[in-house]
Short mmCIF file of C-alpha atoms and ligand atoms in Angstrom, two decimals:
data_model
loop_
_atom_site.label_atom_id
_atom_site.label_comp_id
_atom_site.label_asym_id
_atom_site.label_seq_id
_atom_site.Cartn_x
_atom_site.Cartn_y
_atom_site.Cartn_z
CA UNK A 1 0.00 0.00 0.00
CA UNK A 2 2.47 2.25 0.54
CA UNK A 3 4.63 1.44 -2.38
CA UNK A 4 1.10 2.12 -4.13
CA UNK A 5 1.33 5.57 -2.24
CA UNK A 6 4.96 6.18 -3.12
CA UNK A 7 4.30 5.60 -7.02
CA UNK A 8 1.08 7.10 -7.46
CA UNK A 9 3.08 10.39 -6.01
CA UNK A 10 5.65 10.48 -8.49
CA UNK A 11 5.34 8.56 -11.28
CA UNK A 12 1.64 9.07 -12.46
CA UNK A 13 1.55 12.98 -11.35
CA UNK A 14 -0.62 14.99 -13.38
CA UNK A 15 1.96 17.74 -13.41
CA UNK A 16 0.75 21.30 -14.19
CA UNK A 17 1.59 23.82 -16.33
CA UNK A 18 2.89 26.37 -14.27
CA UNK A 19 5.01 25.29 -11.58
CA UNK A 20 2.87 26.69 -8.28
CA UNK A 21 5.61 27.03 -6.17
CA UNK A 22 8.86 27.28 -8.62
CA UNK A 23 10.95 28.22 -5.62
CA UNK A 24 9.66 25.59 -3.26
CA UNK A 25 13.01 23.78 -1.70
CA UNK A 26 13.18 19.91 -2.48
CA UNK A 27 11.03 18.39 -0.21
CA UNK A 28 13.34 16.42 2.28
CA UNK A 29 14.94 12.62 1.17
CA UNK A 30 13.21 10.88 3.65
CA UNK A 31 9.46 11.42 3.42
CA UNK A 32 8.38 8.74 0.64
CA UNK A 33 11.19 6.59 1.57
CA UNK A 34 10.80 2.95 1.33
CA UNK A 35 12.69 0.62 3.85
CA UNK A 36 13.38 -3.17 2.87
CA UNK A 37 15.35 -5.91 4.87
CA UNK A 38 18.00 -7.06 3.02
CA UNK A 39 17.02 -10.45 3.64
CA UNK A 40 13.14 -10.11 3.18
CA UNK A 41 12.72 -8.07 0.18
CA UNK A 42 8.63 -8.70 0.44
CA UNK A 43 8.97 -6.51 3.87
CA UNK A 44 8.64 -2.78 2.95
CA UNK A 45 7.29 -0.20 5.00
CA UNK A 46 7.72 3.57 5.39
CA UNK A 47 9.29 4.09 8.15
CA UNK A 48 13.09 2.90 9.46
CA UNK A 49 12.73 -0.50 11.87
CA UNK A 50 13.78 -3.46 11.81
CA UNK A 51 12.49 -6.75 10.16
CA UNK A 52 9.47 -8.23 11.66
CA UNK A 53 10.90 -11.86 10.16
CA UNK A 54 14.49 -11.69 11.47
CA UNK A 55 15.06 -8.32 13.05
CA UNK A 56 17.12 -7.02 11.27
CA UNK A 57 17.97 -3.35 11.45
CA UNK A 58 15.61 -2.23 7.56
CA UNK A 59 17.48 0.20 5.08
CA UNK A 60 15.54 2.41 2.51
CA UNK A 61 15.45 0.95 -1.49
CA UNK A 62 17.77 4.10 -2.44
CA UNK A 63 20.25 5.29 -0.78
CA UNK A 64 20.57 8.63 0.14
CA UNK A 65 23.34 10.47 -1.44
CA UNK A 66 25.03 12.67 1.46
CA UNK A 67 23.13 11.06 4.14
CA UNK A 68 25.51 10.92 7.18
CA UNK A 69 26.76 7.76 9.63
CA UNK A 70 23.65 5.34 10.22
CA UNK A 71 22.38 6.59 13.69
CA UNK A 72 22.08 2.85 14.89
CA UNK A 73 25.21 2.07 14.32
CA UNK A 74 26.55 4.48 16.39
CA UNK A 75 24.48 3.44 19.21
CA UNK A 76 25.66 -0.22 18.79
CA UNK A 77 29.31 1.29 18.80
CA UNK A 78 28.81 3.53 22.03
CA UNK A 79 27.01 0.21 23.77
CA UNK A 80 30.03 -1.76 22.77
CA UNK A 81 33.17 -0.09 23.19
CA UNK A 82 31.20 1.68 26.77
CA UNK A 83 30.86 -1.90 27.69
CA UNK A 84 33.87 -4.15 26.83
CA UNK A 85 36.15 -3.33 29.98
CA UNK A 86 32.85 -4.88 31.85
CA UNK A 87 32.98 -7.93 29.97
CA UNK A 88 36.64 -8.58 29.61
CA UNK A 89 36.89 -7.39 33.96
CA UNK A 90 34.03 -9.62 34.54
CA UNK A 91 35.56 -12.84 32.36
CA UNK A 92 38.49 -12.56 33.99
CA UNK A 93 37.21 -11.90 37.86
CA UNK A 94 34.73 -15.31 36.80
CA UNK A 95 37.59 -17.56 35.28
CA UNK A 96 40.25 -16.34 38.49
CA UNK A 97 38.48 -18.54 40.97
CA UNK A 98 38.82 -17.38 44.42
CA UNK A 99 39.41 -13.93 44.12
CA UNK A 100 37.15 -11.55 46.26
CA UNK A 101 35.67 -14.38 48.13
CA UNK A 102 32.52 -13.55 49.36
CA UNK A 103 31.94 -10.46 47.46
CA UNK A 104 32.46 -12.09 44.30
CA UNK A 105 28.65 -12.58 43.06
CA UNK A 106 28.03 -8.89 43.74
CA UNK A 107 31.27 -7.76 41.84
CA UNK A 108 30.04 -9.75 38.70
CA UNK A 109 26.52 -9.07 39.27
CA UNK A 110 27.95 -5.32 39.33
CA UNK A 111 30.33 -5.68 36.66
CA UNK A 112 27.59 -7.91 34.03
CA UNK A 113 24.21 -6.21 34.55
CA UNK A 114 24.84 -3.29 32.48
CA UNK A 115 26.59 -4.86 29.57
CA UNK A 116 23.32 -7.50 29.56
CA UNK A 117 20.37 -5.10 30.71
CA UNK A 118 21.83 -1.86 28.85
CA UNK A 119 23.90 -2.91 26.12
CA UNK A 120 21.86 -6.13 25.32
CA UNK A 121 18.72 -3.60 25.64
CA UNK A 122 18.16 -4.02 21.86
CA UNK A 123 18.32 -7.55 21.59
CA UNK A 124 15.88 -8.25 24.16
CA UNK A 125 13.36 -5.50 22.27
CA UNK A 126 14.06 -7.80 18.82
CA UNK A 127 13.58 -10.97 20.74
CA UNK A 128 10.35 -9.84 22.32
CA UNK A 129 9.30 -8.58 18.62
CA UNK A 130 10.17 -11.62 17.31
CA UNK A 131 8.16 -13.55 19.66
CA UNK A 132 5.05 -10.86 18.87
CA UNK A 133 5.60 -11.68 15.42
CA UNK A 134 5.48 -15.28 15.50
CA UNK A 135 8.69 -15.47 13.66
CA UNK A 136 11.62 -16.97 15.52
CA UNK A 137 14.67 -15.42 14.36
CA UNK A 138 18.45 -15.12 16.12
CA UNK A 139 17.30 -12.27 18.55
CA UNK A 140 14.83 -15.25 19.97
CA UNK A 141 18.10 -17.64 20.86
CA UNK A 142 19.72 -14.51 22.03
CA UNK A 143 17.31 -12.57 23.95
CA UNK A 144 16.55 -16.30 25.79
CA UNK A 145 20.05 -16.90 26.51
CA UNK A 146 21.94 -14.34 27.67
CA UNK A 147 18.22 -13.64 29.64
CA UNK A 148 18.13 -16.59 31.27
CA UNK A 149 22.27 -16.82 31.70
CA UNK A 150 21.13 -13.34 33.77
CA UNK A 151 18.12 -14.18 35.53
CA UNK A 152 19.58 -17.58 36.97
CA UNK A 153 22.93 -15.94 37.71
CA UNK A 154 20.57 -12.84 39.54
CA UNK A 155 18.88 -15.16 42.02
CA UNK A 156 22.28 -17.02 42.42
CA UNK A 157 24.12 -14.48 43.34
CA UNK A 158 21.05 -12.85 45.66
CA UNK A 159 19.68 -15.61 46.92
CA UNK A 160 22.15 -18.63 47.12
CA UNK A 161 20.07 -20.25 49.74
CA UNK A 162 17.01 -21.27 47.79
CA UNK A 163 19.21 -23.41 45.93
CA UNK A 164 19.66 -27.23 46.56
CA UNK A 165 23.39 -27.51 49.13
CA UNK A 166 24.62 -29.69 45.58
CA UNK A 167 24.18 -26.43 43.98
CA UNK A 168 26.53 -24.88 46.51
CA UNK A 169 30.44 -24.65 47.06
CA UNK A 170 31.15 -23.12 50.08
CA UNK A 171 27.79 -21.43 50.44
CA UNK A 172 28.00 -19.95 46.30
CA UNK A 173 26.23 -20.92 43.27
CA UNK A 174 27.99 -20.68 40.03
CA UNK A 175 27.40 -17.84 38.30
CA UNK A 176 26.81 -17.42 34.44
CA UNK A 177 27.23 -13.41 34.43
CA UNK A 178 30.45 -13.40 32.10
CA UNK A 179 28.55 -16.05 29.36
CA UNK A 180 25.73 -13.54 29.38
CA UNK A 181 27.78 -10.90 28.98
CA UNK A 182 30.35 -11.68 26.71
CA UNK A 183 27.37 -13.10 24.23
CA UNK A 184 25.92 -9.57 24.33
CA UNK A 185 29.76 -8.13 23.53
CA UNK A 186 30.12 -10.56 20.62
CA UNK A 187 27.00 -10.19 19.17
CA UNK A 188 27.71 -6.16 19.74
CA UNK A 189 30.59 -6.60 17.93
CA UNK A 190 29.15 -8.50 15.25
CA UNK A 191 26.14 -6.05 14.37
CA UNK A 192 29.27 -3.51 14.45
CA UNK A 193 31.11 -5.64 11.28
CA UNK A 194 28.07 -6.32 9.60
CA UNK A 195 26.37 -2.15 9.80
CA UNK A 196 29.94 -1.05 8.80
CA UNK A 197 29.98 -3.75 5.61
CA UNK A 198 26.33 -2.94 4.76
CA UNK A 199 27.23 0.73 4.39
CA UNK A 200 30.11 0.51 2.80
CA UNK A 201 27.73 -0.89 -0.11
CA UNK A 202 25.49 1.88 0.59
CA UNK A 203 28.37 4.24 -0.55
CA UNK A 204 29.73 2.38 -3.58
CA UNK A 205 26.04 3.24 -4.48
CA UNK A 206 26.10 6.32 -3.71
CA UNK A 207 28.90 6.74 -5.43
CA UNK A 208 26.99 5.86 -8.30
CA UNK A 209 24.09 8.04 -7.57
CA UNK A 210 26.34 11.21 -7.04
CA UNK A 211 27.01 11.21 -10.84
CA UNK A 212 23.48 12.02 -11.33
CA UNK A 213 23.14 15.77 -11.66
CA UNK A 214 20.43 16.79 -8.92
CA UNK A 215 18.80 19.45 -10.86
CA UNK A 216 17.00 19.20 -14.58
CA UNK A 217 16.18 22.47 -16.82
CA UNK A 218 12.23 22.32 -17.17
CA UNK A 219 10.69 23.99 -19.97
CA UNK A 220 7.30 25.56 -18.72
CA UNK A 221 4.38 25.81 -20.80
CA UNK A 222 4.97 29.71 -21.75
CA UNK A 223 8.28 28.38 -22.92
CA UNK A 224 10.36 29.77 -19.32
CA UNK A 225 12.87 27.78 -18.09
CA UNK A 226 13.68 26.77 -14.36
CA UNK A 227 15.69 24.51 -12.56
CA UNK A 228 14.00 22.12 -10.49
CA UNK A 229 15.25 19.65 -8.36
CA UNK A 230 15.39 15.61 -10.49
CA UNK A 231 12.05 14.58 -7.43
CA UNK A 232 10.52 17.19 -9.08
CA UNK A 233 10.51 16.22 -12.50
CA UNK A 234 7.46 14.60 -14.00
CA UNK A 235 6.61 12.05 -16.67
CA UNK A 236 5.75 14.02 -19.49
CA UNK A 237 8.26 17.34 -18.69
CA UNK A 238 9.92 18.82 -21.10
CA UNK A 239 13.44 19.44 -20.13
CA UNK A 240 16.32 21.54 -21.97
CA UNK A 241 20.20 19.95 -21.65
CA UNK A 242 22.68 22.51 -22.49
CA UNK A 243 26.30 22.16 -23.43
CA UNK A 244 28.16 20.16 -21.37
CA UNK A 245 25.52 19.31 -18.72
CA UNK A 246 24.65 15.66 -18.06
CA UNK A 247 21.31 14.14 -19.22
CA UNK A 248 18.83 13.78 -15.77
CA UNK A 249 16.57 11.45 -16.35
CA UNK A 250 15.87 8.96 -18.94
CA UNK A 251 13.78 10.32 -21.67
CA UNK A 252 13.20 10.85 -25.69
CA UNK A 253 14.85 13.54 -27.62
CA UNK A 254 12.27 15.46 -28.89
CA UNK A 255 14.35 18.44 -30.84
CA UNK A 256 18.80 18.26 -31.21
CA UNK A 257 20.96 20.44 -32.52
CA UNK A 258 23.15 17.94 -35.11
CA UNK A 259 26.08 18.42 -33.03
CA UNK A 260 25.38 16.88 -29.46
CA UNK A 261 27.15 17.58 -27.19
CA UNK A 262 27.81 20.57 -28.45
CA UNK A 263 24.42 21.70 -28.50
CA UNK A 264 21.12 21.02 -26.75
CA UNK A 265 18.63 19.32 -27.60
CA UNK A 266 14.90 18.95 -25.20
CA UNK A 267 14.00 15.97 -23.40
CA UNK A 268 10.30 14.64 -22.89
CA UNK A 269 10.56 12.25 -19.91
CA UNK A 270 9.12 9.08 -20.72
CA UNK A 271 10.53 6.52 -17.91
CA UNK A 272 11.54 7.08 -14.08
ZN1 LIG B 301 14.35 -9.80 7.38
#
């Protein structure tokens, strides 16, 4: 429906003669956007999110030329570099054995709960949309284990008691903080790698799309000129290309001067 929406707007326009607002600035990249998964192409919707299949973070059909650093990726970044001392203090207080004695379960309990609760916020959010969506995905196994590797190692560390005396070693449970927390560091990392390779396309494309000139000449009905931005431009425009510019938009030639590219010749836009 809203690809529907998105077409309808520019493709089947009923553009006017006169320009109404010839001065109007190009209305901004993102409204009309369409965002995909890269694994789901059926998903599209109009706002950014993330897959309802396998929750993964959705990017728009076209890429944006001079759109900055993906805001989520940043985030990821911040949760994982703010969080790695945590993990790698917490690993290493878990795998040392006796050090702090009694006080260990509340130094890792310290130590883990913000890498899992804040830095594993998002998985949790995918895993409970996942499990919304009927549509088990990675942020299902993930969410459920480094939530239960927390929650068991929460009441261990709280409540040691409650637990069978086989559970115990000198009055302690073991503790599963630094699993849970060095799953959420991994998979921080990972999201990391895979945001930084998926833009990386992005900009090769971009690349591309930068060749584009963003403006086209449009020949009003009264036979004025003005230069409107390429969103702007309508099947059925008539558009002048002048020496040395580069052609917009697909389109037939409708009159040429016989020495292109020396001269200009009018373009009546046929395809998008
Ligand atoms: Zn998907």
């Amino acid at each position: 429906m809203n690809d529907a929406e998105h077409s309808r707007g520019t493709h089947h326009h009923e553009h006017p003669k006169f320009d109404l607002q010839p001065e109007a600035p190009p209305a901004p990249a993102t409204a009309g956007t369409i965002f995909t998964c890269p694994m789901h192409p059926e998903i599209r919707q109009s706002e950014p999110g993330n897959c309802p299949k396998c929750g993964m973070t959705l990017e728009p059909m076209l890429p944006e030329a001079g759109e900055g650093e993906n805001p989520e990726l940043a985030d990821l970044r911040r949760r994982f570099w703010w969080t790695l001392p945590l993990t790698v203090l917490v690993t290493l207080i878990a795998m040392s054995g006796g050090l702090f004695g009694a006080a260990r379960p509340w130094v890792e309990l310290a130590l883990g709960t913000p890498v899992v609760l804040w830095s594993g916020w998002p998985f949790f959010v995918r895993g409970v949309q996942s499990v919304k969506n009927r549509s088990p995905n990675m942020w299902t196994l993930i969410g459920l284990g480094t939530g239960a590797a927390y929650l068991y190692s929460l009441v261990a560390a709280v409540l040691p008691g409650i637990f069978p005396s086989s559970f115990q070693v000198d009055g302690q449970v073991a503790l599963y903080f630094e699993a849970a927390a060095v799953i959420v560091s991994l998979t921080l990392l990972g999201q990391v790698l895979e945001f930084k390779a998926r833009s990386e396309t992005g900009a090769a494309i971009k690349a591309l799309l930068g060749l584009a000139p963003k403006t086209a000449r449009r020949i009003r009905a009264d036979d004025s000129e003005e230069d409107i931005p390429l969103t702007h431009v309508h099947v059925g425009d008539r558009l002048r290309v002048r020496p040395g510019e580069k052609v917009p938009v697909d389109g037939v030639v409708l009159v040429s001067t016989a020495t292109f590219p020396d001269g200009f010749f009018l373009l009546n836009r046929q395809l998008v």
